């Protein structure tokens, strides 16, 4: 399957060289008023922070957090009605953080390695602090996807982002749950491949046929219904884990053709922390002896009583990566922390990424987000 080509109408973007500098790749959007803010975390890592200027200064702000290997681009798709469009039309001021796992930054392929502790301790709290310095007393909401939501839960349990007006968590929050085969493949692949490669790419054109990555693409192509290698390794394999990141039919042709731009390489050196989290069925701290991370709780679920904001747990009924993690989280919190304001909403027929990237997401998904925000603005 990996040697088949797509039809001529599905033109793919031009190849990009691997970036070794911290310069942000430009956002792909159709908006006129976008402010790119120079932003570094206090540990020196260059991040990306973007404000979408609505022209009004009294709007509630909404911070959008992408998943690992994605970027702020996932909320700005110019080919469809995206979440930023919907928020602007409903009277909000969108802010977008490209944290250190963004494919707009080079850190997944080159540069300093990190764990999710760094995102929870530095990236998210410091972005929130910066935004609050700009918006004053206006309400601040957060809409977070996948690992962006998982790391946000650790920041919240640590008390590092108090006083948020509301949080929408998509895909996974405090109780990560992977399929057994996904967890097994993640463990085996991490051990077998760690001496050979440090990341799994998604763009077959960048690595070529005669590369050490070819067997991974070949494995991902087994029983695949789509001939595109990037789609295969994401939809059919989720970087070799055997999971699925979206319902294929929900993507427009334009979005499908941009998958290699919207999702980047997955670093293998993050797997030990991810495995520890999944085995604990909770968001746990990686650094146990480094005093710099003592502000983070060893186990976020055990410290969930510190969460002081309403939370909407959102998930597609066909999530092929995190399964029913959000439903599990709602049940666990209702039992262990009944005083928390936590809701659960399931989107019928949707998977994981298509809750934001799907061509029908504005009709099927975003209304749930707006309803939740609107009750608390």
Short mmCIF file of C-alpha atoms in Angstrom, two decimals:
data_model
loop_
_atom_site.label_atom_id
_atom_site.label_comp_id
_atom_site.label_asym_id
_atom_site.label_seq_id
_atom_site.Cartn_x
_atom_site.Cartn_y
_atom_site.Cartn_z
CA UNK A 1 0.00 0.00 0.00
CA UNK A 2 2.73 2.49 0.75
CA UNK A 3 3.88 2.52 -2.88
CA UNK A 4 0.54 3.67 -4.24
CA UNK A 5 0.09 7.34 -5.01
CA UNK A 6 -2.89 9.59 -4.58
CA UNK A 7 -4.83 11.08 -7.45
CA UNK A 8 -3.43 14.21 -9.09
CA UNK A 9 -6.21 16.34 -7.56
CA UNK A 10 -4.85 15.63 -4.09
CA UNK A 11 -1.76 17.77 -4.31
CA UNK A 12 0.40 17.72 -1.20
CA UNK A 13 2.24 20.77 0.16
CA UNK A 14 5.86 21.25 -0.83
CA UNK A 15 8.47 19.48 1.25
CA UNK A 16 9.93 21.29 4.22
CA UNK A 17 13.41 20.73 5.56
CA UNK A 18 13.82 19.62 9.14
CA UNK A 19 14.08 22.77 11.24
CA UNK A 20 16.86 23.05 13.77
CA UNK A 21 16.15 26.59 14.97
CA UNK A 22 13.39 27.66 17.34
CA UNK A 23 11.71 29.88 14.74
CA UNK A 24 8.00 29.14 14.52
CA UNK A 25 6.62 27.86 11.25
CA UNK A 26 3.99 30.37 10.06
CA UNK A 27 0.38 29.65 10.94
CA UNK A 28 -1.85 28.70 8.04
CA UNK A 29 -5.01 30.80 8.38
CA UNK A 30 -7.27 33.31 6.65
CA UNK A 31 -7.55 35.83 9.49
CA UNK A 32 -6.44 39.44 9.09
CA UNK A 33 -5.75 40.39 12.70
CA UNK A 34 -3.40 37.86 14.30
CA UNK A 35 -0.82 38.92 16.88
CA UNK A 36 2.19 36.61 17.26
CA UNK A 37 3.63 37.27 20.72
CA UNK A 38 7.33 36.57 21.47
CA UNK A 39 7.15 34.08 24.33
CA UNK A 40 9.66 31.94 26.21
CA UNK A 41 9.07 29.70 29.19
CA UNK A 42 11.12 30.47 32.28
CA UNK A 43 13.36 27.47 31.56
CA UNK A 44 14.43 29.21 28.34
CA UNK A 45 12.39 27.22 25.81
CA UNK A 46 10.93 29.26 22.93
CA UNK A 47 7.17 28.71 22.59
CA UNK A 48 4.43 30.23 20.46
CA UNK A 49 1.60 32.42 21.74
CA UNK A 50 -0.95 33.95 19.39
CA UNK A 51 -3.85 36.30 20.02
CA UNK A 52 -6.65 36.69 17.50
CA UNK A 53 -7.73 40.33 17.58
CA UNK A 54 -11.49 40.77 17.31
CA UNK A 55 -11.30 44.54 17.51
CA UNK A 56 -13.15 44.57 20.84
CA UNK A 57 -11.48 44.69 24.25
CA UNK A 58 -14.24 43.49 26.58
CA UNK A 59 -14.59 39.91 25.36
CA UNK A 60 -13.94 36.82 27.50
CA UNK A 61 -10.71 35.10 26.45
CA UNK A 62 -10.38 31.46 25.43
CA UNK A 63 -6.99 29.73 25.42
CA UNK A 64 -6.75 26.82 22.96
CA UNK A 65 -4.32 23.96 23.68
CA UNK A 66 -3.43 21.48 20.93
CA UNK A 67 -2.36 17.85 21.31
CA UNK A 68 1.16 16.45 21.11
CA UNK A 69 2.69 16.71 17.60
CA UNK A 70 -0.21 18.95 16.50
CA UNK A 71 -0.17 22.76 16.68
CA UNK A 72 -2.38 25.83 16.85
CA UNK A 73 -3.13 25.16 13.18
CA UNK A 74 -5.68 22.53 14.22
CA UNK A 75 -7.99 25.31 15.47
CA UNK A 76 -7.53 27.57 12.41
CA UNK A 77 -8.27 25.35 9.40
CA UNK A 78 -8.86 27.81 6.54
CA UNK A 79 -10.71 25.18 4.49
CA UNK A 80 -13.63 24.85 6.91
CA UNK A 81 -15.53 26.65 9.65
CA UNK A 82 -13.07 26.22 12.48
CA UNK A 83 -13.21 26.70 16.24
CA UNK A 84 -11.59 30.16 16.14
CA UNK A 85 -14.24 31.32 13.64
CA UNK A 86 -16.99 30.06 15.92
CA UNK A 87 -15.51 31.66 19.04
CA UNK A 88 -15.08 35.02 17.31
CA UNK A 89 -18.65 35.00 16.07
CA UNK A 90 -19.92 34.16 19.55
CA UNK A 91 -18.10 37.06 21.23
CA UNK A 92 -14.85 35.53 22.52
CA UNK A 93 -11.19 36.48 22.10
CA UNK A 94 -9.19 33.36 21.09
CA UNK A 95 -5.63 32.80 22.26
CA UNK A 96 -3.53 29.92 20.96
CA UNK A 97 -0.51 28.37 22.68
CA UNK A 98 2.03 26.33 20.75
CA UNK A 99 3.58 24.48 23.68
CA UNK A 100 6.85 22.61 23.28
CA UNK A 101 5.20 19.57 21.68
CA UNK A 102 3.94 21.62 18.71
CA UNK A 103 4.93 20.66 15.17
CA UNK A 104 5.40 24.38 14.51
CA UNK A 105 8.49 24.05 16.72
CA UNK A 106 11.45 21.71 16.16
CA UNK A 107 11.69 20.06 19.59
CA UNK A 108 10.10 16.72 18.66
CA UNK A 109 12.88 16.12 16.12
CA UNK A 110 15.78 18.20 17.45
CA UNK A 111 16.69 20.21 20.47
CA UNK A 112 16.26 19.72 24.19
CA UNK A 113 14.18 16.75 25.33
CA UNK A 114 11.33 17.29 27.74
CA UNK A 115 8.60 15.50 29.67
CA UNK A 116 4.97 16.40 30.25
CA UNK A 117 6.04 17.77 33.62
CA UNK A 118 7.68 20.66 31.76
CA UNK A 119 4.46 21.47 29.91
CA UNK A 120 2.41 21.38 33.14
CA UNK A 121 4.94 23.37 35.17
CA UNK A 122 6.16 25.94 32.65
CA UNK A 123 4.26 26.18 29.37
CA UNK A 124 0.62 26.27 30.45
CA UNK A 125 0.82 28.26 33.73
CA UNK A 126 3.12 30.88 32.24
CA UNK A 127 0.93 31.28 29.14
CA UNK A 128 -2.10 31.70 31.41
CA UNK A 129 -0.22 34.29 33.50
CA UNK A 130 0.77 36.23 30.37
CA UNK A 131 -2.78 36.24 29.05
CA UNK A 132 -4.15 37.38 32.39
CA UNK A 133 -1.65 40.22 32.37
CA UNK A 134 -3.14 41.33 29.06
CA UNK A 135 -6.87 40.80 29.67
CA UNK A 136 -7.12 42.01 33.28
CA UNK A 137 -10.32 40.93 35.03
CA UNK A 138 -12.00 39.44 31.98
CA UNK A 139 -12.96 35.73 32.26
CA UNK A 140 -10.43 33.24 30.89
CA UNK A 141 -11.58 29.85 29.57
CA UNK A 142 -9.47 26.96 28.23
CA UNK A 143 -10.34 24.48 25.49
CA UNK A 144 -7.77 21.68 25.49
CA UNK A 145 -7.23 18.65 23.27
CA UNK A 146 -5.52 15.31 24.03
CA UNK A 147 -2.08 15.75 25.69
CA UNK A 148 -2.77 19.47 25.97
CA UNK A 149 -5.73 18.53 28.16
CA UNK A 150 -3.81 15.84 30.05
CA UNK A 151 -1.00 18.24 30.99
CA UNK A 152 -3.54 20.94 31.84
CA UNK A 153 -5.10 18.54 34.36
CA UNK A 154 -1.71 18.24 36.08
CA UNK A 155 -1.35 22.04 36.19
CA UNK A 156 -4.86 22.34 37.64
CA UNK A 157 -4.29 19.66 40.28
CA UNK A 158 -1.09 21.49 41.26
CA UNK A 159 -3.03 24.73 41.76
CA UNK A 160 -0.90 26.50 39.13
CA UNK A 161 -3.81 27.85 37.05
CA UNK A 162 -6.47 28.80 39.62
CA UNK A 163 -9.58 30.79 38.88
CA UNK A 164 -10.27 29.75 35.29
CA UNK A 165 -13.84 30.47 34.23
CA UNK A 166 -14.22 27.01 32.71
CA UNK A 167 -12.30 24.21 30.98
CA UNK A 168 -13.34 22.06 28.02
CA UNK A 169 -11.26 18.89 27.94
CA UNK A 170 -11.39 16.84 24.73
CA UNK A 171 -10.30 13.21 24.51
CA UNK A 172 -8.53 12.65 27.84
CA UNK A 173 -8.16 14.40 31.18
CA UNK A 174 -7.22 12.80 34.52
CA UNK A 175 -7.72 9.10 33.74
CA UNK A 176 -5.90 8.06 30.53
CA UNK A 177 -6.98 4.70 29.13
CA UNK A 178 -5.47 3.09 26.04
CA UNK A 179 -6.41 -0.15 24.34
CA UNK A 180 -4.35 -3.14 25.48
CA UNK A 181 -2.71 -3.60 22.07
CA UNK A 182 -1.85 0.11 21.90
CA UNK A 183 -0.20 0.01 25.33
CA UNK A 184 1.68 -3.18 24.41
CA UNK A 185 2.91 -1.82 21.08
CA UNK A 186 3.98 1.40 22.76
CA UNK A 187 6.05 -0.52 25.30
CA UNK A 188 7.58 -2.95 22.80
CA UNK A 189 8.29 -0.29 20.18
CA UNK A 190 9.89 1.95 22.76
CA UNK A 191 12.31 -0.76 23.80
CA UNK A 192 13.09 -2.12 20.33
CA UNK A 193 13.48 1.19 18.53
CA UNK A 194 15.05 3.48 21.13
CA UNK A 195 18.60 2.63 20.03
CA UNK A 196 17.81 3.18 16.34
CA UNK A 197 15.49 6.17 16.11
CA UNK A 198 14.33 8.96 18.41
CA UNK A 199 11.12 9.93 16.61
CA UNK A 200 8.53 8.50 14.21
CA UNK A 201 7.85 10.73 11.19
CA UNK A 202 4.52 11.06 9.41
CA UNK A 203 5.61 12.37 6.00
CA UNK A 204 6.93 9.49 3.90
CA UNK A 205 8.23 11.90 1.26
CA UNK A 206 10.66 13.42 3.76
CA UNK A 207 12.26 10.10 4.70
CA UNK A 208 12.21 8.30 1.34
CA UNK A 209 11.77 4.66 0.39
CA UNK A 210 15.20 3.42 1.48
CA UNK A 211 15.16 4.67 5.04
CA UNK A 212 15.07 3.09 8.49
CA UNK A 213 11.47 4.29 8.80
CA UNK A 214 10.16 2.32 5.80
CA UNK A 215 9.18 -0.79 7.86
CA UNK A 216 7.02 1.43 10.11
CA UNK A 217 5.17 2.84 7.12
CA UNK A 218 4.83 -0.66 5.64
CA UNK A 219 3.32 -1.92 8.89
CA UNK A 220 0.91 1.01 8.98
CA UNK A 221 -0.23 0.27 5.42
CA UNK A 222 -1.55 -3.21 6.29
CA UNK A 223 -5.31 -3.41 5.67
CA UNK A 224 -5.42 0.34 5.09
CA UNK A 225 -8.28 1.64 2.98
CA UNK A 226 -6.51 4.91 2.07
CA UNK A 227 -3.44 4.89 -0.23
CA UNK A 228 -1.82 7.95 1.40
CA UNK A 229 1.15 6.95 3.63
CA UNK A 230 0.67 9.86 6.01
CA UNK A 231 -3.00 8.98 6.49
CA UNK A 232 -2.05 5.34 7.02
CA UNK A 233 0.43 6.03 9.80
CA UNK A 234 -2.05 8.36 11.53
CA UNK A 235 -5.51 6.93 10.85
CA UNK A 236 -4.52 3.27 10.61
CA UNK A 237 -1.67 3.17 13.11
CA UNK A 238 -1.26 6.33 15.24
CA UNK A 239 2.56 6.38 14.85
CA UNK A 240 2.78 2.58 15.01
CA UNK A 241 0.61 2.00 18.10
CA UNK A 242 -2.25 0.40 16.20
CA UNK A 243 -4.74 3.07 17.29
CA UNK A 244 -6.75 5.42 15.08
CA UNK A 245 -6.72 9.21 15.39
CA UNK A 246 -9.88 10.12 13.45
CA UNK A 247 -12.89 8.89 11.53
CA UNK A 248 -11.62 9.06 7.97
CA UNK A 249 -14.92 10.07 6.36
CA UNK A 250 -15.13 13.19 8.54
CA UNK A 251 -12.08 14.87 6.94
CA UNK A 252 -12.48 17.10 3.91
CA UNK A 253 -10.13 16.47 1.00
CA UNK A 254 -8.24 19.69 1.77
CA UNK A 255 -7.71 18.72 5.42
CA UNK A 256 -6.71 15.18 4.43
CA UNK A 257 -4.08 16.58 2.09
CA UNK A 258 -2.63 18.69 4.95
CA UNK A 259 -2.20 15.90 7.49
CA UNK A 260 1.60 16.02 7.24
CA UNK A 261 1.44 19.73 8.09
CA UNK A 262 -1.17 19.42 10.84
CA UNK A 263 0.54 16.54 12.68
CA UNK A 264 4.29 16.13 13.04
CA UNK A 265 6.76 13.46 14.18
CA UNK A 266 6.18 11.69 17.50
CA UNK A 267 9.27 11.56 19.76
CA UNK A 268 10.01 8.13 21.21
CA UNK A 269 11.84 9.54 24.22
CA UNK A 270 8.50 10.74 25.63
CA UNK A 271 7.20 7.15 25.81
CA UNK A 272 8.53 6.31 29.32
CA UNK A 273 6.49 9.11 30.84
CA UNK A 274 3.45 8.23 28.74
CA UNK A 275 3.75 4.56 29.72
CA UNK A 276 3.95 5.48 33.40
CA UNK A 277 0.84 7.63 33.03
CA UNK A 278 -1.12 4.93 31.23
CA UNK A 279 -0.13 2.18 33.64
CA UNK A 280 -1.18 4.34 36.59
CA UNK A 281 -4.46 5.18 34.82
CA UNK A 282 -3.79 8.69 36.06
CA UNK A 283 -1.62 11.70 35.21
CA UNK A 284 1.52 11.18 37.28
CA UNK A 285 4.66 13.27 37.65
CA UNK A 286 7.81 11.97 35.97
CA UNK A 287 10.45 13.79 38.02
CA UNK A 288 10.44 12.39 41.56
CA UNK A 289 13.84 13.64 42.74
CA UNK A 290 14.30 16.95 40.89
CA UNK A 291 13.27 19.72 43.28
CA UNK A 292 12.24 21.98 40.39
CA UNK A 293 9.11 19.86 39.88
CA UNK A 294 7.95 19.64 43.48
CA UNK A 295 5.09 22.02 42.73
CA UNK A 296 3.49 19.22 40.73
CA UNK A 297 1.62 16.49 42.65
CA UNK A 298 2.95 12.92 42.29
CA UNK A 299 -0.53 11.88 41.14
CA UNK A 300 -2.96 14.44 39.69
CA UNK A 301 -6.04 12.30 40.37
CA UNK A 302 -5.18 12.13 44.06
CA UNK A 303 -4.92 15.93 44.11
CA UNK A 304 -8.05 16.60 42.05
CA UNK A 305 -9.76 18.31 45.00
CA UNK A 306 -7.65 21.40 44.16
CA UNK A 307 -9.48 21.85 40.84
CA UNK A 308 -11.56 24.98 41.29
CA UNK A 309 -13.16 25.43 37.88
CA UNK A 310 -16.09 23.83 36.01
CA UNK A 311 -14.96 21.17 33.54
CA UNK A 312 -16.67 19.74 30.47
CA UNK A 313 -15.29 16.32 29.51
CA UNK A 314 -15.84 15.92 25.77
CA UNK A 315 -15.20 12.79 23.69
CA UNK A 316 -16.20 11.15 20.43
CA UNK A 317 -18.00 7.84 20.77
CA UNK A 318 -15.52 6.29 18.30
CA UNK A 319 -12.30 7.54 19.94
CA UNK A 320 -9.78 4.99 18.73
CA UNK A 321 -6.91 6.30 20.87
CA UNK A 322 -8.14 7.08 24.39
CA UNK A 323 -11.26 4.90 24.22
CA UNK A 324 -13.72 5.85 26.99
CA UNK A 325 -11.20 7.74 29.15
CA UNK A 326 -13.51 10.73 29.56
CA UNK A 327 -16.50 8.65 30.65
CA UNK A 328 -14.23 6.85 33.12
CA UNK A 329 -12.95 10.21 34.41
CA UNK A 330 -16.49 11.46 34.98
CA UNK A 331 -17.42 8.32 36.91
CA UNK A 332 -14.24 8.38 39.02
CA UNK A 333 -14.57 12.07 39.89
CA UNK A 334 -18.28 11.70 40.70
CA UNK A 335 -17.31 9.00 43.20
CA UNK A 336 -14.10 10.47 44.62
CA UNK A 337 -14.69 14.23 44.29
CA UNK A 338 -18.47 14.74 44.08
CA UNK A 339 -18.11 18.44 44.98
CA UNK A 340 -16.41 19.20 41.65
CA UNK A 341 -18.43 20.72 38.80
CA UNK A 342 -17.75 18.17 36.06
CA UNK A 343 -19.92 17.30 33.06
CA UNK A 344 -19.51 14.63 30.39
CA UNK A 345 -20.69 14.86 26.78
CA UNK A 346 -20.21 12.20 24.11
CA UNK A 347 -20.30 13.10 20.41
CA UNK A 348 -21.92 10.24 18.45
CA UNK A 349 -19.94 8.93 15.50
CA UNK A 350 -16.81 11.05 16.09
CA UNK A 351 -13.30 9.85 16.83
CA UNK A 352 -10.44 11.81 18.36
CA UNK A 353 -8.99 14.52 16.11
CA UNK A 354 -12.06 14.91 13.92
CA UNK A 355 -13.83 16.59 16.83
CA UNK A 356 -11.81 19.64 15.76
CA UNK A 357 -10.61 18.78 12.23
CA UNK A 358 -13.85 17.29 10.92
CA UNK A 359 -15.70 19.20 8.22
CA UNK A 360 -18.91 18.90 10.24
CA UNK A 361 -17.39 19.74 13.63
CA UNK A 362 -18.89 23.24 13.65
CA UNK A 363 -22.36 21.67 13.50
CA UNK A 364 -21.84 18.53 15.59
CA UNK A 365 -19.21 19.49 18.19
CA UNK A 366 -18.63 23.19 18.67
CA UNK A 367 -22.16 23.88 19.86
CA UNK A 368 -21.48 21.81 22.99
CA UNK A 369 -18.41 23.96 23.68
CA UNK A 370 -20.29 27.22 23.16
CA UNK A 371 -23.15 26.09 25.41
CA UNK A 372 -20.73 25.26 28.21
CA UNK A 373 -18.82 28.54 27.87
CA UNK A 374 -21.97 30.60 27.51
CA UNK A 375 -23.37 29.44 30.84
CA UNK A 376 -20.22 30.67 32.61
CA UNK A 377 -19.10 33.81 30.78
#
